[in-house]
mmCIF file of C-alpha atoms in Angstrom:
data_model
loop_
_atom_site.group_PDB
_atom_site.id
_atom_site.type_symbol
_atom_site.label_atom_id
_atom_site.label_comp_id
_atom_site.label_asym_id
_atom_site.label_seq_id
_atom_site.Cartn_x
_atom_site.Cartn_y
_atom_site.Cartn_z
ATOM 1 C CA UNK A 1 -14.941 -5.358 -11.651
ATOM 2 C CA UNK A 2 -13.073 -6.250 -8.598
ATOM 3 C CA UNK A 3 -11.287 -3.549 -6.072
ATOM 4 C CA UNK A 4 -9.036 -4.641 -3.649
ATOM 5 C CA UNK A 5 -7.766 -2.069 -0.797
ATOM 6 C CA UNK A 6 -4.855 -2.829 1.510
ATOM 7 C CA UNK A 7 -3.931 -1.404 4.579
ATOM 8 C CA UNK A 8 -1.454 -0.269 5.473
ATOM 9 C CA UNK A 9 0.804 0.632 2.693
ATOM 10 C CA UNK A 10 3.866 0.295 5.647
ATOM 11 C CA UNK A 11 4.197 -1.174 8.647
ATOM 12 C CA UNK A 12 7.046 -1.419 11.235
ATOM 13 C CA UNK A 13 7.175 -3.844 14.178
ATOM 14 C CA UNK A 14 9.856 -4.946 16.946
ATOM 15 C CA UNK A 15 11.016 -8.819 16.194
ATOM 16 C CA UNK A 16 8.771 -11.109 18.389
ATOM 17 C CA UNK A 17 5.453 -8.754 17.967
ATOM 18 C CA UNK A 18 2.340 -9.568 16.241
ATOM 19 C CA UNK A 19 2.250 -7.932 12.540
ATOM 20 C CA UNK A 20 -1.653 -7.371 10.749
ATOM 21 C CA UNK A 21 -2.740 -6.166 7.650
ATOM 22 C CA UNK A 22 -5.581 -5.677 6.436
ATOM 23 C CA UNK A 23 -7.766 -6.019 2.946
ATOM 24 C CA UNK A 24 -11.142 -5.264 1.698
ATOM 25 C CA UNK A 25 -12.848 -6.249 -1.464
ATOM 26 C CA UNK A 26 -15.628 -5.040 -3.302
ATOM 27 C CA UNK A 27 -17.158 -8.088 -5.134
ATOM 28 C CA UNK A 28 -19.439 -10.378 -2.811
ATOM 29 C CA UNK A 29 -18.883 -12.941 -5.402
ATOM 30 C CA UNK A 30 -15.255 -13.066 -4.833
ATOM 31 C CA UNK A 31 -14.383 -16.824 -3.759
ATOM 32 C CA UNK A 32 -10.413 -17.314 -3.335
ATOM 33 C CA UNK A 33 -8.166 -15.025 -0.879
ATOM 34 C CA UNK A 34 -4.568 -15.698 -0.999
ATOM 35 C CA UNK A 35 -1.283 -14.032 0.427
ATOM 36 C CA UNK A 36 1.917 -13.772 -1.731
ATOM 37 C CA UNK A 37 4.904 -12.181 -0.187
ATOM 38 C CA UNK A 38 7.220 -10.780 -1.984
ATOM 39 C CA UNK A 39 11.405 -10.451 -0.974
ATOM 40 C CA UNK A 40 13.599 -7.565 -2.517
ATOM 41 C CA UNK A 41 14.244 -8.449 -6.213
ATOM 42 C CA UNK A 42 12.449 -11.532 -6.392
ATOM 43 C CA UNK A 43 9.641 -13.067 -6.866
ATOM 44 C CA UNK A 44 5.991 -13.171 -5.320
ATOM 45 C CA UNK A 45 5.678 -16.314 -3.291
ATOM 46 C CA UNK A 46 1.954 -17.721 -1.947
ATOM 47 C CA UNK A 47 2.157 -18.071 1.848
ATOM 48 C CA UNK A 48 -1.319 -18.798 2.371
ATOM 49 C CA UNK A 49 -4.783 -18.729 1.378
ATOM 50 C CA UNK A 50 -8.443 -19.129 2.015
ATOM 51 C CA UNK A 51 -11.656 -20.048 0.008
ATOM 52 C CA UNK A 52 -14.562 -18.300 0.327
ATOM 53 C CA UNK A 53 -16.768 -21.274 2.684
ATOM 54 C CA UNK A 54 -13.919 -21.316 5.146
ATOM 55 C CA UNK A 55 -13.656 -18.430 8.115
ATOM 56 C CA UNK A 56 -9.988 -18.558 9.153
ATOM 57 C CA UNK A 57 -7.075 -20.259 8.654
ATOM 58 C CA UNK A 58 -3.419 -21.609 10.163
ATOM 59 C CA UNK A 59 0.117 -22.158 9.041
ATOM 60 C CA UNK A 60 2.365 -21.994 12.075
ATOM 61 C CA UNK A 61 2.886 -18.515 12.734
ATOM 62 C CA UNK A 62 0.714 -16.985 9.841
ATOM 63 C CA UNK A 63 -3.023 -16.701 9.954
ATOM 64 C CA UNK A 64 -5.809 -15.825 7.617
ATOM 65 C CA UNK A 65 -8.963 -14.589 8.587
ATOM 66 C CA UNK A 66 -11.919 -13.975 6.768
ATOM 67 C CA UNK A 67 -14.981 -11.858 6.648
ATOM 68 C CA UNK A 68 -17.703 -12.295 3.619
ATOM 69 C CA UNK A 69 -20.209 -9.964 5.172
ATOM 70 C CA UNK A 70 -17.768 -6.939 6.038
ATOM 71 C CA UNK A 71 -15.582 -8.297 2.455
ATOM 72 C CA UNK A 72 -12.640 -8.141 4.343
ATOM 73 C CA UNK A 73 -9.746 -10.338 5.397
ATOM 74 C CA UNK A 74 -6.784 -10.010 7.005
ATOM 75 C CA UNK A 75 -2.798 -11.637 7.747
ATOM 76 C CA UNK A 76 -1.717 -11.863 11.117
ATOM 77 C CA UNK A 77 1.769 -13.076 11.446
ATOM 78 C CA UNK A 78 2.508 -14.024 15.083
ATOM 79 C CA UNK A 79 6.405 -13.962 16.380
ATOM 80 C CA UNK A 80 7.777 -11.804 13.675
ATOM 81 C CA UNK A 81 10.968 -12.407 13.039
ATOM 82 C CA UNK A 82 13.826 -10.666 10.563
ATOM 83 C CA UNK A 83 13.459 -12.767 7.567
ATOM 84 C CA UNK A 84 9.285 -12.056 7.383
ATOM 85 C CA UNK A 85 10.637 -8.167 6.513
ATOM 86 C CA UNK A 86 9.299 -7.898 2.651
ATOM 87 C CA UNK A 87 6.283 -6.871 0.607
ATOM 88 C CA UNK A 88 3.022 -8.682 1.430
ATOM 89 C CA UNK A 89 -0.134 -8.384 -1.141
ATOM 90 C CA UNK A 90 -3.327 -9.749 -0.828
ATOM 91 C CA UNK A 91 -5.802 -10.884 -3.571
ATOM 92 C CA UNK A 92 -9.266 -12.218 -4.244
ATOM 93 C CA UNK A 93 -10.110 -14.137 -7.280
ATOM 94 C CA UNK A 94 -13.529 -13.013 -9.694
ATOM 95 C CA UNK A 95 -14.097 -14.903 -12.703
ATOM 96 C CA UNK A 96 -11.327 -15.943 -13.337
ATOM 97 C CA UNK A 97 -9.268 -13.012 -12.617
ATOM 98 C CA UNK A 98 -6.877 -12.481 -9.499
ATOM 99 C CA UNK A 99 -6.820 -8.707 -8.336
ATOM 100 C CA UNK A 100 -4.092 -7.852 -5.868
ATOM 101 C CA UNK A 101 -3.971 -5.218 -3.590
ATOM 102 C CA UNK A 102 -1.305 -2.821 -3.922
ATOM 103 C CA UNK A 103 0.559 -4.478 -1.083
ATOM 104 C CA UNK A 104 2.353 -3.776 2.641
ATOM 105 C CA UNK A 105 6.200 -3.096 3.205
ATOM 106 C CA UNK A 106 6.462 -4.380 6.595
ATOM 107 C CA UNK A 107 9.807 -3.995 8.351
ATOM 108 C CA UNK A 108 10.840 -6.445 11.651
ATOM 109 C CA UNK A 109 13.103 -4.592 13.539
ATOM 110 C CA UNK A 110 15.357 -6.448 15.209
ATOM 111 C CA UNK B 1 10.771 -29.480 -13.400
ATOM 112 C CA UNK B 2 12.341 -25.497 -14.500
ATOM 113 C CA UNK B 3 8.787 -24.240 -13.262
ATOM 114 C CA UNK B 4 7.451 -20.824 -15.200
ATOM 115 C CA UNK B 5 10.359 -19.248 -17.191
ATOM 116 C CA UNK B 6 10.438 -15.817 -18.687
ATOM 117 C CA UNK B 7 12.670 -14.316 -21.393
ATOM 118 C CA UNK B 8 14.305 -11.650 -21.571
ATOM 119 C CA UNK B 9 15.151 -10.913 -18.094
ATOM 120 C CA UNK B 10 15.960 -7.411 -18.727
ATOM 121 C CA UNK B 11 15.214 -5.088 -22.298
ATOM 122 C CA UNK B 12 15.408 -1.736 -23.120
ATOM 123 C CA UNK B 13 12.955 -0.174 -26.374
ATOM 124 C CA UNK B 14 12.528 2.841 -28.004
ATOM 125 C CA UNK B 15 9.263 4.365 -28.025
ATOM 126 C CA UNK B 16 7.226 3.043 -31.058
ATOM 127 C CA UNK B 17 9.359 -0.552 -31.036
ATOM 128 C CA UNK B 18 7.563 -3.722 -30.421
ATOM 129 C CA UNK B 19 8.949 -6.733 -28.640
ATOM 130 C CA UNK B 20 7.435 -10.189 -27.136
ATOM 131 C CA UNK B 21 8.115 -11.014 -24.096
ATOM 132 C CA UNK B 22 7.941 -15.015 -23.388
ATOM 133 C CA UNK B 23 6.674 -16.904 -20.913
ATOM 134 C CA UNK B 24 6.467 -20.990 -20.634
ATOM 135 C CA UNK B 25 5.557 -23.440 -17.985
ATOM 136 C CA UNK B 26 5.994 -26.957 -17.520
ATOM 137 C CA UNK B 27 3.532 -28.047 -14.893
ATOM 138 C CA UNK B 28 0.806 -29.007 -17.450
ATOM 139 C CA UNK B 29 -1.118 -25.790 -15.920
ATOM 140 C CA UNK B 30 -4.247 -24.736 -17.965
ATOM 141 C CA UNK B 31 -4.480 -20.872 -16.275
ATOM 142 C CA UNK B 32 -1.548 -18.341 -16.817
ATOM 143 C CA UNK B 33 -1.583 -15.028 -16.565
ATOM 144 C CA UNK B 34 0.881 -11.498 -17.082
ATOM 145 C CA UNK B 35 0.958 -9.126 -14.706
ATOM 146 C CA UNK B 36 2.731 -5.461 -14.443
ATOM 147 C CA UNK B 37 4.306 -4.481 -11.113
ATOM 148 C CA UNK B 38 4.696 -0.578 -10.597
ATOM 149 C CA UNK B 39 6.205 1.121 -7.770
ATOM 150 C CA UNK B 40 3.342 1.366 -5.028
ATOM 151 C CA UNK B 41 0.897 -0.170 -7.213
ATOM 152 C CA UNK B 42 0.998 -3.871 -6.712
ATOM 153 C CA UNK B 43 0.302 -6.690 -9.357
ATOM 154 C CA UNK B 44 -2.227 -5.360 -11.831
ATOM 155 C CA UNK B 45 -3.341 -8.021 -14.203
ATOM 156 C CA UNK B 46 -3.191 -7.361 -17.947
ATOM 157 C CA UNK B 47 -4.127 -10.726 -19.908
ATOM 158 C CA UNK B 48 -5.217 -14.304 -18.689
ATOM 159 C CA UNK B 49 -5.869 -17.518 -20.345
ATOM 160 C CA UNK B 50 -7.271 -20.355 -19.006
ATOM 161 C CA UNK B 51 -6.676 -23.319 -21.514
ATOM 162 C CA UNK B 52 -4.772 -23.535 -25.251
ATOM 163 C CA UNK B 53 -7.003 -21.391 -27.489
ATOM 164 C CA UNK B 54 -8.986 -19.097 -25.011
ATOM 165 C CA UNK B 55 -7.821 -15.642 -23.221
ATOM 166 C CA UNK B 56 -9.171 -12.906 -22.010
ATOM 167 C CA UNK B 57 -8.782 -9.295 -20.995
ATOM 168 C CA UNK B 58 -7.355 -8.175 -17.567
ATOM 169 C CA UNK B 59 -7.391 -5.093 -15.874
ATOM 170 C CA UNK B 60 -4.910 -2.852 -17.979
ATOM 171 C CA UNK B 61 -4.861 -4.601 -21.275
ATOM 172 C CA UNK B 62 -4.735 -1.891 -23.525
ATOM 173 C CA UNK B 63 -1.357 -1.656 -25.890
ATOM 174 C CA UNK B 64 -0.781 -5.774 -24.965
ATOM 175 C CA UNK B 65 -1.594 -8.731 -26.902
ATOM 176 C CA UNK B 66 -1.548 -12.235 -26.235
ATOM 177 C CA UNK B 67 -2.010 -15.885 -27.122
ATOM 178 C CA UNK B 68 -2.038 -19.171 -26.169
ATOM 179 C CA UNK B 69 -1.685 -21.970 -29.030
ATOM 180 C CA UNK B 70 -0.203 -24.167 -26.610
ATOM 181 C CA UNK B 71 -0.757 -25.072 -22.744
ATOM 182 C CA UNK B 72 2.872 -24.673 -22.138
ATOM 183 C CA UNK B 73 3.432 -21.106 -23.588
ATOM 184 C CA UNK B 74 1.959 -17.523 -23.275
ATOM 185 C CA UNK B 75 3.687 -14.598 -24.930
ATOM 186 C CA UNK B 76 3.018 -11.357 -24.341
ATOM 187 C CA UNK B 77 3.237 -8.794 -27.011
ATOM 188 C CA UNK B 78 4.149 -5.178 -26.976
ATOM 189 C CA UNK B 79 2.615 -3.505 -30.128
ATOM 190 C CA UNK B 80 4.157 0.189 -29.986
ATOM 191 C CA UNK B 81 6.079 0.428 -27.041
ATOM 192 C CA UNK B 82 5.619 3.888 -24.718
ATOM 193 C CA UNK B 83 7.075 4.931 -21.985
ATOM 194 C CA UNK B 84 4.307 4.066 -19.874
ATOM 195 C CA UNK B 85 4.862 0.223 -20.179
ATOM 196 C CA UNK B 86 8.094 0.708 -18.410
ATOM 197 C CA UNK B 87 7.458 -1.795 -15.673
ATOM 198 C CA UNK B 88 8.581 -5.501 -14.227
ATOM 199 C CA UNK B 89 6.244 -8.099 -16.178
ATOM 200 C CA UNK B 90 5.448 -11.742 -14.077
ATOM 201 C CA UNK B 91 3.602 -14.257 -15.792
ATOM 202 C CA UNK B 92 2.351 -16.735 -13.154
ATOM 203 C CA UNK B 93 0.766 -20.255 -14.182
ATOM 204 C CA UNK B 94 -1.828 -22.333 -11.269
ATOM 205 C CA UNK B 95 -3.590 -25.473 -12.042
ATOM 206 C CA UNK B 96 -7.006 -22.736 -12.230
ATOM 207 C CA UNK B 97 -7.639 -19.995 -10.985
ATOM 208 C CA UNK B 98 -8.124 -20.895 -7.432
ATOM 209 C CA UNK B 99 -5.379 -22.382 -6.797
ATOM 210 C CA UNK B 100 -1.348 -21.242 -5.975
ATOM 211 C CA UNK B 101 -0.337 -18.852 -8.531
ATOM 212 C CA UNK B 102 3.724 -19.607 -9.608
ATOM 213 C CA UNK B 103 5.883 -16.309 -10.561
ATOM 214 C CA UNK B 104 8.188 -16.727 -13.093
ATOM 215 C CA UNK B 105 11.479 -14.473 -12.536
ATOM 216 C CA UNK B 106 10.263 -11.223 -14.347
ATOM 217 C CA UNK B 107 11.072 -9.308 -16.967
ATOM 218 C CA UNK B 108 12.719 -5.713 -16.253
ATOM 219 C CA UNK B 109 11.360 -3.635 -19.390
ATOM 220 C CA UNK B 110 12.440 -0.274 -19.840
ATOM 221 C CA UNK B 111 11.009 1.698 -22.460
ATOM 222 C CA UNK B 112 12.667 5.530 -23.364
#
C-alpha cells in the first residue's frame, strides 16, 4: 500500500519568512496531493492541492510543488504570518484511499 | 447546508463495550471515509465507502465495522472496545476521492 513520509515533524519560523515542508510517497501510481491544515481543537481544513499531470501550483501565499519522478512534493508558504501557526499534513490518494502523512507543527513567531 | 456531522462529540467505554459512532452528510457526496487521529501519528484511515452499498478496508481496520445503506450516512462501529481505540475519530465526505475531503467535528473516544 501507500507510505507517506513528512518532514519535518516541527518547524519554527520568524513572521514574514518562507515556511517548507516536505513529503514523499511510495506509490508511483499515486494521482491526487492535497494539504489540510489543521488549528488546535478543530478540524482538518484543505488549503490546497495538486493532481498528478500538473507540476506546481498557486494560492496567494501558499504553493504546491510536485515531483512524480523523485515521489515527492512539497508546501511552501511565503510571508508567514501568526494565524498560519497549526498542524499541516500532506496526503496522496491510491485507489481510492487517502494516506496522510503524520503531519508538521509549524510555529510563526511573531 | 449542516455539512458532515458526527455524534457523540465526546464518549467514554469500558473495555469490552461496543458503541457506534455516527456520521452523516448532506452534500449528496458518494465517498466518505473514518479516520483515527493519534498524537504524532496523523490521519490514519480505517474504513471508506464510495457509494450506498459498497466499502472497503483502510489502513487500520481491524476491531471497526462499517456500512453504508444510504449516501447520506456512515456509522462506524466499535465491536469490543480496548484501550487502544482511544483516539479522535473524523469522518470526512468529497464528491470522490480526488476531490476536497470535508471533516466533520470529531468524536473524542476514550476507552479505560
Amino acid at each position: 500500500g501507500e507510505n507517506v513520509e513528512q518532514h519535518p515533524s516541527t518547524l519554527s519560523v520568524q513572521e514574514g519568512d518562507s515556511a517548507v515542508i516536505k513529503c514523499t510517497y511510495s506509490d508511483s501510481a499515486s494521482n491526487y496531493f492535497p494539504w489540510y491544515k489543521q488549528e488546535l481543537g478543530k478540524r482538518p481544513q484543505l488549503i490546497i492541492d495538486i493532481r498528478s499531470n500538473v507540476g506546481e501550483k498557486k494560492d496567494q501565499r501558499i504553493a504546491v510543488t510536485l515531483n512524480k519522478t523523485a515521489k515527492h512534493f512539497s508546501l511552501h508558504i511565503t510571508e508567514t504570518q501568526p494565524e498560519d501557526s497549526a498542524v499541516y499534513f500532506c496526503a496522496a490518494s491510491l485507489s481510492y484511499k487517502l494516506i496522510f502523512g503524520s503531519g508538521t507543527r509549524l510555529l510563526v513567531r511573531p | 447546508n449542516a455539512g458532515v456531522t458526527q455524534t457523540p462529540k465526546f464518549q467514554v467505554l469500558k473495555t469490552g463495550q461496543s458503541m457506534t459512532l455516527q456520521c452523516a452528510q448532506d452534500m449528496n457526496h458518494e465517498y466518505m471515509s473514518w479516520y483515527r487521529q493519534d498524537p504524532g501519528m496523523g490521519l490514519r484511515l480505517i474504513h471508506y465507502s464510495v457509494g450506498a452499498g459498497i466499502t472497503d478496508q483502510g489502513e487500520v481496520p481491524n476491531g471497526y465495522n462499517v456500512s453504508r445503506s444510504t449516501t447520506e450516512d456512515f456509522p462506524l462501529r466499535l465491536l469490543s472496545a480496548a484501550p487502544s481505540q482511544t483516539s479522535v475519530y473524523f469522518c470526512a465526505s468529497s464528491r470522490t476521492e480526488w476531490n476536497e475531503q470535508f471533516f466533520g467535528p470529531g468524536t473524542r473516544l476514550t476507552v479505560l
